[in-house]
Each structure stands twice: as C-alpha cells, then as structure tokens.
mmCIF file of C-alpha atoms in Angstrom:
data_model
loop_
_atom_site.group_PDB
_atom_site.id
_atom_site.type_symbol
_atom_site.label_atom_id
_atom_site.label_comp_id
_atom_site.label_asym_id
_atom_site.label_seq_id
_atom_site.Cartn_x
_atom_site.Cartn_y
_atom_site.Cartn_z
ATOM 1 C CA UNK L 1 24.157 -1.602 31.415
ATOM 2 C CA UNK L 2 24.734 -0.039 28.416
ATOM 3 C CA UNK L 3 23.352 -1.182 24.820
ATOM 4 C CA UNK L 4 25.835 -3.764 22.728
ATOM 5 C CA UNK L 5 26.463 -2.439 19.344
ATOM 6 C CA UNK L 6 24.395 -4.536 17.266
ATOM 7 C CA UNK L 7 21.359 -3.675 18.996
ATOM 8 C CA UNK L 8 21.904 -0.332 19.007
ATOM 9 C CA UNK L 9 22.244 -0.785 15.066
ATOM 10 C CA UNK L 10 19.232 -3.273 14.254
ATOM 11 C CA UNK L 11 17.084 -0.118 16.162
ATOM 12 C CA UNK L 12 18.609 2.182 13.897
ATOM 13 C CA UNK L 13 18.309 0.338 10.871
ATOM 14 C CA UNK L 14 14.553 -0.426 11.949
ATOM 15 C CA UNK L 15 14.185 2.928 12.311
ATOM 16 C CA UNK L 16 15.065 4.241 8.820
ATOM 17 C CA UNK L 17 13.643 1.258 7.627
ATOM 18 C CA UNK L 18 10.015 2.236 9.203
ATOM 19 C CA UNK L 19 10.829 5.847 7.379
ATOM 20 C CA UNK L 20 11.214 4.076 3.887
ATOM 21 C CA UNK L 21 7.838 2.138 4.444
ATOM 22 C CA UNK L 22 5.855 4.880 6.077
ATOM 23 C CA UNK L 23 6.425 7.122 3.083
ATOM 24 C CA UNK L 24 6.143 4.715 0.031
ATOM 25 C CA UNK L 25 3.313 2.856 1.564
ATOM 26 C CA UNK L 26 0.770 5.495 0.029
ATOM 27 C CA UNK L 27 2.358 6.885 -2.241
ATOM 28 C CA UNK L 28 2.042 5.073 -5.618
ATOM 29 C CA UNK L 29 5.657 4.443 -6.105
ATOM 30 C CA UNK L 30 5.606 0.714 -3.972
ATOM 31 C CA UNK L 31 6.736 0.215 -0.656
ATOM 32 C CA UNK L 32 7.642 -2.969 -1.338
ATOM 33 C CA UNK L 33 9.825 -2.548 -4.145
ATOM 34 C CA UNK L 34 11.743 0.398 -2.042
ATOM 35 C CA UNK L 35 12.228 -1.749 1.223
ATOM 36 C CA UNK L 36 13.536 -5.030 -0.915
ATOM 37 C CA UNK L 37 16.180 -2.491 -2.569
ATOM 38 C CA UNK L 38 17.067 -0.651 0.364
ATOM 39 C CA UNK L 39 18.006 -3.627 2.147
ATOM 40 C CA UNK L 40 19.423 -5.398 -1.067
ATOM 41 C CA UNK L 41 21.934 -2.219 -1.430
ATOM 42 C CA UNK L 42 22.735 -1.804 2.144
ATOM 43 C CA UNK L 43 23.079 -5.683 2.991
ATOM 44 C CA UNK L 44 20.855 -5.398 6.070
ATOM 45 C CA UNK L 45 20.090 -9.053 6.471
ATOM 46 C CA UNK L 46 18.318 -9.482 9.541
ATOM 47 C CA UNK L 47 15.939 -6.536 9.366
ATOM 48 C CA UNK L 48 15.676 -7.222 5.450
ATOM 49 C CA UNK L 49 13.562 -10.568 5.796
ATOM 50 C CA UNK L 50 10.864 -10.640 4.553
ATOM 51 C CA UNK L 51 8.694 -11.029 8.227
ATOM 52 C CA UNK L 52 10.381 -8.218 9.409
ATOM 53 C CA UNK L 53 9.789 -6.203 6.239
ATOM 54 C CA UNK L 54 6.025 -7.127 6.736
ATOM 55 C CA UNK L 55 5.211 -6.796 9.877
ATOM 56 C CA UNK L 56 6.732 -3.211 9.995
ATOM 57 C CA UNK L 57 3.622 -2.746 7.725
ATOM 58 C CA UNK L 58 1.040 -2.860 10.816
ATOM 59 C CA UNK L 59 2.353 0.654 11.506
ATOM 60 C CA UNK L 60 0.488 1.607 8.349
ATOM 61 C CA UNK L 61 -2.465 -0.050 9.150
ATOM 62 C CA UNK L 62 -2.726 2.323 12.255
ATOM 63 C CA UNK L 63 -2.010 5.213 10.511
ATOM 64 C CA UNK L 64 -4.978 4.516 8.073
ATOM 65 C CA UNK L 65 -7.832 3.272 10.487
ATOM 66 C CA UNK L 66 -6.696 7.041 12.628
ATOM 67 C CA UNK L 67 -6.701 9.058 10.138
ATOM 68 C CA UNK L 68 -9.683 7.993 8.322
ATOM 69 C CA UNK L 69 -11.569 6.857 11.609
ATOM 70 C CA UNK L 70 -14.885 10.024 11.145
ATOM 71 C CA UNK L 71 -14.505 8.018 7.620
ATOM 72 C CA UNK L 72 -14.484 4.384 8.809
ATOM 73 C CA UNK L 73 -17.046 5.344 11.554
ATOM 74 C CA UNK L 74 -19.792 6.906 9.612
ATOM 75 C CA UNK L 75 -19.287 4.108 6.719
ATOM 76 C CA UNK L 76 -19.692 1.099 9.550
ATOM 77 C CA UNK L 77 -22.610 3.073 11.691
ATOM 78 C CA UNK L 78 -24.234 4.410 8.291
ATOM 79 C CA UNK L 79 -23.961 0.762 6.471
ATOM 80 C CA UNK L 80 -25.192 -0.695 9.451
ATOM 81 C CA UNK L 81 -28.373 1.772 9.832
ATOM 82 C CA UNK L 82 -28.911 1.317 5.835
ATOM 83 C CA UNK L 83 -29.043 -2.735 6.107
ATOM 84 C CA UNK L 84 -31.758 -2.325 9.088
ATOM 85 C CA UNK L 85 -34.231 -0.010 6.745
ATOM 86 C CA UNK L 86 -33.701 -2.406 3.882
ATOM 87 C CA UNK L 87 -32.105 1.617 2.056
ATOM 88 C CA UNK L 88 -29.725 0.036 -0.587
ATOM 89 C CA UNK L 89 -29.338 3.593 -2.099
ATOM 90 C CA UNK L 90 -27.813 5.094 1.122
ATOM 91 C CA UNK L 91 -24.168 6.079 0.456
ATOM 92 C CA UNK L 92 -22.586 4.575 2.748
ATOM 93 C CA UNK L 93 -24.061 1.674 2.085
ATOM 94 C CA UNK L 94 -22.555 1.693 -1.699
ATOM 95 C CA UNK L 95 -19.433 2.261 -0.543
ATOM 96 C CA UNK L 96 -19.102 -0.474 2.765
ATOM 97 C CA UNK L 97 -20.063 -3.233 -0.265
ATOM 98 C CA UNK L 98 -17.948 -1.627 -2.575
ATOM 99 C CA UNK L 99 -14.879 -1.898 -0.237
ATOM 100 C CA UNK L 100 -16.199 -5.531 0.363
ATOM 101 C CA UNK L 101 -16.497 -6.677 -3.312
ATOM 102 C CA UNK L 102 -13.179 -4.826 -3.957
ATOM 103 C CA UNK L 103 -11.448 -6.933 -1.355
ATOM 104 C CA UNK L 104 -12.632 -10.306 -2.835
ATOM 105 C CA UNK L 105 -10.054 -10.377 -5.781
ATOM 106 C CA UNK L 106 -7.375 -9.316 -3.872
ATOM 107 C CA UNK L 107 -7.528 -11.927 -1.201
ATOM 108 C CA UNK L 108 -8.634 -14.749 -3.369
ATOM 109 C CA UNK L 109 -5.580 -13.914 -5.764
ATOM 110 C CA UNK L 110 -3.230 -13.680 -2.583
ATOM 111 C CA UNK L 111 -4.014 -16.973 -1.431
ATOM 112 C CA UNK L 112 -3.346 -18.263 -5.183
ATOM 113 C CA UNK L 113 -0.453 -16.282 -5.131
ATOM 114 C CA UNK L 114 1.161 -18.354 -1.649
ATOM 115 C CA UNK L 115 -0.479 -21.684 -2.092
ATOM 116 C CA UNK L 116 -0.160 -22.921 -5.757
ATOM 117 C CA UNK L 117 2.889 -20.629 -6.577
ATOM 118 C CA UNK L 118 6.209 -22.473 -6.385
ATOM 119 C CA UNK L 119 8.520 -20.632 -4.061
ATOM 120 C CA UNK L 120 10.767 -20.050 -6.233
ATOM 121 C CA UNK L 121 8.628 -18.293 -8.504
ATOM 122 C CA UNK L 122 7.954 -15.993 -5.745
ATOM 123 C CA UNK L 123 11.443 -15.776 -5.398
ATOM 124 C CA UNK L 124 11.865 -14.588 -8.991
ATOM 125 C CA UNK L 125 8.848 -12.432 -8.830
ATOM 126 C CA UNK L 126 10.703 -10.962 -5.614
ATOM 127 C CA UNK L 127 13.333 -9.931 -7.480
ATOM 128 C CA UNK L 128 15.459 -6.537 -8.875
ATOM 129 C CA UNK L 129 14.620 -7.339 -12.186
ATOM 130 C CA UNK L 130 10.692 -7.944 -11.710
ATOM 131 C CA UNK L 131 10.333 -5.144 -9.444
ATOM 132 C CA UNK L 132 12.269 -2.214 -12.213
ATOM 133 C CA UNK L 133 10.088 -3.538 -14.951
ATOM 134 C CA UNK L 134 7.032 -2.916 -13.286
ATOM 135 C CA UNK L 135 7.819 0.305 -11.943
ATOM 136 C CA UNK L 136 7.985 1.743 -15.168
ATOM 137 C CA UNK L 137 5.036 -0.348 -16.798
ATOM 138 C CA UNK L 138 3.115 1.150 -13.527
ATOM 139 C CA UNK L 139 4.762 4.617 -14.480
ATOM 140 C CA UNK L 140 3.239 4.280 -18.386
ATOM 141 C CA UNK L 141 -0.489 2.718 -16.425
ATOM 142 C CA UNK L 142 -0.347 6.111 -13.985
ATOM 143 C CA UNK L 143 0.648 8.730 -16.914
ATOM 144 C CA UNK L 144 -2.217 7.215 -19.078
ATOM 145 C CA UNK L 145 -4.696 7.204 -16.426
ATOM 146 C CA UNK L 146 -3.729 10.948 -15.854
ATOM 147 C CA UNK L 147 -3.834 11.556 -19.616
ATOM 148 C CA UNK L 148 -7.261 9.943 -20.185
ATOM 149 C CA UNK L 149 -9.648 10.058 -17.164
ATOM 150 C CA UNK L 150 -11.737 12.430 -16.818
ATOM 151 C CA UNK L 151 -11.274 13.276 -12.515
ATOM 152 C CA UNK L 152 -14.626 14.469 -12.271
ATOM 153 C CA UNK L 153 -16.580 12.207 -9.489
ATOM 154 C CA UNK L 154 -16.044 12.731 -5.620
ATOM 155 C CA UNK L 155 -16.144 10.245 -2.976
ATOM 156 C CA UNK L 156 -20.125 10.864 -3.018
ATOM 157 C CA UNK L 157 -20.751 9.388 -6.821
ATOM 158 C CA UNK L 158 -18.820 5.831 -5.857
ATOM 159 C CA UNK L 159 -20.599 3.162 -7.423
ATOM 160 C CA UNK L 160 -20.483 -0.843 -6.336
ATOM 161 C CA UNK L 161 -18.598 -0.912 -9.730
ATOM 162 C CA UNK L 162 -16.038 1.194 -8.866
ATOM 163 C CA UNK L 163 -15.561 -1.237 -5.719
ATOM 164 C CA UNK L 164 -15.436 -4.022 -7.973
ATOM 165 C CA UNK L 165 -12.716 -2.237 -10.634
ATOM 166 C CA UNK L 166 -10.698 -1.152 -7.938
ATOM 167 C CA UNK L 167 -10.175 -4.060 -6.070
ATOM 168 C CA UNK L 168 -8.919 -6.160 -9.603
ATOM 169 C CA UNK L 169 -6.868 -2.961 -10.282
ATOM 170 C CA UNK L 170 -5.464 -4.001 -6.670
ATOM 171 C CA UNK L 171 -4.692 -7.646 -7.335
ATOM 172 C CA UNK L 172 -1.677 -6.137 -9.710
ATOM 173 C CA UNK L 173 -0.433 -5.335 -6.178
ATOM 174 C CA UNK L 174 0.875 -9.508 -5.133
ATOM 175 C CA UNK L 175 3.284 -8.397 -8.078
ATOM 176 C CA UNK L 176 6.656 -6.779 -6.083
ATOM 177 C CA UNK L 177 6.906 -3.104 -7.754
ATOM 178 C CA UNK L 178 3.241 -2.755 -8.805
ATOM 179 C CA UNK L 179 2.300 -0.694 -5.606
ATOM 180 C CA UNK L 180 -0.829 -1.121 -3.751
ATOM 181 C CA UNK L 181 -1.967 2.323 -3.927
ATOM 182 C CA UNK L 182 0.238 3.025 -7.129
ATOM 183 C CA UNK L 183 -2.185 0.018 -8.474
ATOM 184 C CA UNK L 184 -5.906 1.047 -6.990
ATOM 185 C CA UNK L 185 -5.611 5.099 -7.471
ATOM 186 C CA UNK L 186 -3.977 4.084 -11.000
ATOM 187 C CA UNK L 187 -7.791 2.198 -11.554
ATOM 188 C CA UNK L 188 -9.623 5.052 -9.822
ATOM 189 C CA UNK L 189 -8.234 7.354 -12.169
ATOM 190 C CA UNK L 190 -9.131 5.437 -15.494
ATOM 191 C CA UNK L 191 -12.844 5.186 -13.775
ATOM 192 C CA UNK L 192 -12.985 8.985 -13.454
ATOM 193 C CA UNK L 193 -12.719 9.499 -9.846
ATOM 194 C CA UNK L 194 -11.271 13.003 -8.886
ATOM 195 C CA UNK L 195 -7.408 12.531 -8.037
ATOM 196 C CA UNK L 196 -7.580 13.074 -4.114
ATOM 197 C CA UNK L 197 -11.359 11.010 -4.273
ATOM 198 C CA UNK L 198 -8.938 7.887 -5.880
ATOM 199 C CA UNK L 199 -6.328 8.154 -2.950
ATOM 200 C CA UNK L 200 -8.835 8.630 -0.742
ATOM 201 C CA UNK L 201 -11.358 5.475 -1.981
ATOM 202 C CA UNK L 202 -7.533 3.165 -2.559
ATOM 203 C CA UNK L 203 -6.708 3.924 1.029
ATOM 204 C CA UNK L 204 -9.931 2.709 2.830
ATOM 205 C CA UNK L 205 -10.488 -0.176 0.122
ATOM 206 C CA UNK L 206 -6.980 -1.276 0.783
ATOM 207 C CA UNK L 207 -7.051 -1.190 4.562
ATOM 208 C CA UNK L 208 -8.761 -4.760 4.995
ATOM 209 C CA UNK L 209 -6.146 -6.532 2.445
ATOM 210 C CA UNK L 210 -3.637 -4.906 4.021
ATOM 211 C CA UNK L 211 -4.521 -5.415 7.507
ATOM 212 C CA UNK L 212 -5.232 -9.335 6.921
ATOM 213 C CA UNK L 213 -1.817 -9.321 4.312
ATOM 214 C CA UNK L 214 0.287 -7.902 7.610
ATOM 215 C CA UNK L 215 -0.890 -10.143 10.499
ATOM 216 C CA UNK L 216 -0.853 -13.607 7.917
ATOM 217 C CA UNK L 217 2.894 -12.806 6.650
ATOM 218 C CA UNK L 218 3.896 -11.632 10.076
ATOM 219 C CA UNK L 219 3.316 -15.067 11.638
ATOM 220 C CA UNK L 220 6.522 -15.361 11.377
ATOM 221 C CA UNK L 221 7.455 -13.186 14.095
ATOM 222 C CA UNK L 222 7.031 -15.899 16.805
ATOM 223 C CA UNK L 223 10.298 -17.446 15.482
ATOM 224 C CA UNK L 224 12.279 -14.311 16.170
ATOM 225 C CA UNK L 225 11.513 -12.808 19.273
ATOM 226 C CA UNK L 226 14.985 -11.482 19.567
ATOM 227 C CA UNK L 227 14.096 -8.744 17.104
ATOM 228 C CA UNK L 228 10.985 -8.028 19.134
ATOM 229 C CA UNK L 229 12.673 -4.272 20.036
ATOM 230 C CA UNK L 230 13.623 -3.503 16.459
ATOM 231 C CA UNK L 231 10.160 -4.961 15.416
ATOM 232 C CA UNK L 232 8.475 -1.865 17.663
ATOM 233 C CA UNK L 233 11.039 0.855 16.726
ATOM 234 C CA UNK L 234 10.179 -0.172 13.135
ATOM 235 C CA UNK L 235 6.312 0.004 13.621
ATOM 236 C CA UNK L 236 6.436 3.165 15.138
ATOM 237 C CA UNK L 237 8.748 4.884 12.606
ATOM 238 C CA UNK L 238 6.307 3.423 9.885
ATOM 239 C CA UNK L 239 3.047 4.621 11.664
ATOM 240 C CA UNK L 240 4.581 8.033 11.833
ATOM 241 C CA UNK L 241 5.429 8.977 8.866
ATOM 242 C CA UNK L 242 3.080 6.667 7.145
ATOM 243 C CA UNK L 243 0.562 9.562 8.808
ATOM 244 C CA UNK L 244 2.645 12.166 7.837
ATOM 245 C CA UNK L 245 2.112 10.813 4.139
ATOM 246 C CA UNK L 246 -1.010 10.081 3.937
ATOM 247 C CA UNK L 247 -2.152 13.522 4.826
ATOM 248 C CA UNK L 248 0.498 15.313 2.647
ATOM 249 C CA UNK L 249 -0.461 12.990 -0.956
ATOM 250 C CA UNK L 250 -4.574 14.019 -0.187
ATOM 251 C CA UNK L 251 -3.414 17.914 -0.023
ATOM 252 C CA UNK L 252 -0.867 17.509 -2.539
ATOM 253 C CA UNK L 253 -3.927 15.438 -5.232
ATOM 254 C CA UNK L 254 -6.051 18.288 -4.274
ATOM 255 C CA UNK L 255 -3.816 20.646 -6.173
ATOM 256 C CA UNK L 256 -1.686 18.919 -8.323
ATOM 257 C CA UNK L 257 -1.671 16.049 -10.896
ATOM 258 C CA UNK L 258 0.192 12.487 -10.401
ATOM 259 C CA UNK L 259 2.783 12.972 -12.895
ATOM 260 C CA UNK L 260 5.489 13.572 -10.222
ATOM 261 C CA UNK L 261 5.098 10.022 -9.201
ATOM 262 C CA UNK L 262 5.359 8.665 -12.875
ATOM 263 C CA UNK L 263 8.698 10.297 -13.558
ATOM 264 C CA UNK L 264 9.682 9.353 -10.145
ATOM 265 C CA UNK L 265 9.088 5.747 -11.201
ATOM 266 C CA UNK L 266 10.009 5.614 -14.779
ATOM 267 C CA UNK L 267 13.386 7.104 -13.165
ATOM 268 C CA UNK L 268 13.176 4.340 -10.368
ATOM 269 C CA UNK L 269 13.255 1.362 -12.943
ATOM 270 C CA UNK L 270 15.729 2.674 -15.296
ATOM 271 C CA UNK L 271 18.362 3.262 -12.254
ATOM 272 C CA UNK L 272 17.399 -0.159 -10.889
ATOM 273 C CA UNK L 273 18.311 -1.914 -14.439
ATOM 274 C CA UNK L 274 21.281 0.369 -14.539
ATOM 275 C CA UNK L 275 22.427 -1.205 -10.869
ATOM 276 C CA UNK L 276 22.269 -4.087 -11.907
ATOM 277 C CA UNK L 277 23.763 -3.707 -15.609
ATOM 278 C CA UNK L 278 26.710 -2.698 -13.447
ATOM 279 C CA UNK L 279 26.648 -5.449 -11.222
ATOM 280 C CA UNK L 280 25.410 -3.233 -7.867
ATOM 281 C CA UNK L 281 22.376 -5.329 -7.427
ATOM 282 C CA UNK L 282 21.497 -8.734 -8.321
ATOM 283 C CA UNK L 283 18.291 -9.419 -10.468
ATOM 284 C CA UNK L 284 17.295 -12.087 -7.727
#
C-alpha cells in the first residue's frame, strides 16, 4: 500500500524540521527562535506545535551524551572516586558540582517560568516580536563578551563559580530567542574561558536542563500518537546533524572568534522586524 500524501509530507517536513534544530541547537543563534519562524513562515501547523517542536529536541540530547560520553564518563567515574577519598580539589570533582549548581537556576526559573506565568504571557514571550529583539540584544551580549574577555582558561581551570555564573547566564535561555548555548558560552566568555573551553563547558552544563526540559514538555506526545512516525523522522534528522554541529562549532572556536554568529543574529532580528513591518509574520 502505498503512502497517502500527507504522510508522506508531515515526514518530510519533520525531516527538514530535525535539520533546522540539529544545527541551531548549539550554535548560539537559538533553536528555538529558528523552529517557531520556520514554521510561522511556512504555515506547518501540525509539526509546528509546540510538543512536536520539543520533543524533536531529544535528538540533541543523544547527540551530546555520544559525543561527549569519554567526557561524561571520566566526570561521573572521577566525581564518584573524588567523593569516596573525601579529594574536593580533584577536577572532576569541580566540574560534576559545577554542572550541578549551574543547573539549579535554570530549573528553578523554568518551573517559575510554567507555573506562575499566565499563558498568555508565554504566549507573548513566544512571539516574532520577543524573539527579534533578543536576537540582537544576544548579538550586542556575544560581541561584548568577545570584545572584553580575556579566553585564556581551558576546561582544566573551571571553578564551582564558573558553574554557578553559567548556569544564571543559562536561565536567559526560558526567554524564546535568547539561545541556550548562545546564552551559557555568551557567560563563559565574559568569565574568561577559552572560546572552544565555553562551548565545550555550555554543552555538558546544559545537557541535564535540556534533557529534563525535553521529556517534561514532550508529555504531550501521548495525545498525538498519530504523529508518532514524523516524531522519529524528526529525532533522527535532529540527532544527526545536531552531531554534525556540535563537532564542527568546537573546531571552528578552536580557530576562529564568535563574531560570525553576532552578525548572523543582529542580521536575524532586523529581517524578523522587517517581516513583520511588512506584514509576512505576525508579532504573536
């Protein structure tokens, strides 16, 4: 039996949707803000609610717990080995309580975020308008945290402070356009880290909110089992080339500076309040 139309469209549609995540997941130019759009534009309803558009995100999650699993492994087995011989200086040690305290804000400022915000304040906050002006206030953060850190300290000099800067840097993430990364390697920078050091540290500091942010907004899902094979296309696509990312913006900080990404966003917001100065997008 051959494939009715519509399906064969919700896979493809889930399939370049799972592109647009995987690739502006890590970079700091916000997935969200670029999935929201996309969808706004192209007037993909189903695929563009919002469970849909977060669950997708587990494909990231994957991509991040393979590619930094030596990472992961040696943090968890070397935090674990530093909390039986009472060593509080061991490295790995600093850095599995950093990730911890820099986890707190961000999940106690979700939960404000979707219990004591009206929903139609999220709504607004969800919107065109929100999401262009904070891709260029983002842009401005990012080119000043370029300008004036110093990128001197590797993943080796993380202190529980850095943990604990990074993780309120994140909590600018629950606003639509900030960027999760865009928001914690913005932070890393101002504290000094080296530029591939502050992708590095945002990725694995990010991975619990992000993990716990996927599976409590994906809920949802059990409501629409119908988009169950669109659901997996999507989470593959993102896991892909959410890899694929990942390892090209560590090579790419190793060389270069992050200024690409804040003309790429300053030019982001300004075409975004052009759209919808022109009536292509609505600010809501």
């Amino acid at each position: 039996m051959s494939e009715s139309p519509g399906l064969i469209v919700s896979l493809l549609q889930a399939l370049v949707l799972g592109l647009v995540q995987g690739i502006t997941e890590f970079l700091p130019i916000s997935s969200t803000a670029h999935l929201l759009i996309w969808t706004k534009v192209f007037h993909w309803q189903m695929l563009g609610e919002k469970y849909f558009v977060d669950a997708i995100q587990f494909g990231s999650v994957i991509a991040v717990v393979l590619y930094f699993r030596r990472d992961i492994q040696a943090i968890l087995i070397g935090s674990w080995q530093a909390y039986q011989a009472k060593n509080w200086h061991r490295e790995e040690w600093k850095i599995f309580l950093g990730i911890v305290i820099g986890t707190v804000p961000a999940l106690a400022g979700g939960m404000i975020y979707k219990i004591f915000l009206p929903e139609a304040t999220q709504t607004i906050l969800e919107g065109a308008m929100v999401i262009s002006v904070m891709s260029i206030v983002m842009a401005l953060l990012l080119g000043l945290a370029e300008t004036f850190g110093q990128h001197k300290r590797d993943f080796n000099q993380l202190t529980l402070q850095d943990g604990l800067g990074v993780g309120l840097g994140q909590m600018l993430a629950l606003i639509p356009g900030a960027s999760r990364s865009g928001s914690t390697i913005t932070t890393a920078l101002f504290l000094g880290l080296k530029r591939d050091t502050a992708a590095r540290f945002s990725f694995l500091l990010g991975l619990p909110t992000l993990t716990l942010a996927t599976l409590y907004q994906s809920l949802e899902i059990v409501h629409h089992l119908n988009a169950l094979p669109a659901l997996l296309i999507g989470i593959t696509s993102t896991f892909i080339f959410s890899y694929l990312s990942i390892a090209w913006l560590l090579q790419y900080l190793r060389r270069q500076s992050a200024w690409i990404f804040v003309w790429y966003r300053l030019g982001f917001g300004l075409a975004l309040i052009s759209a919808i100065g022109a009536g292509v997008i609505s600010m809501t």
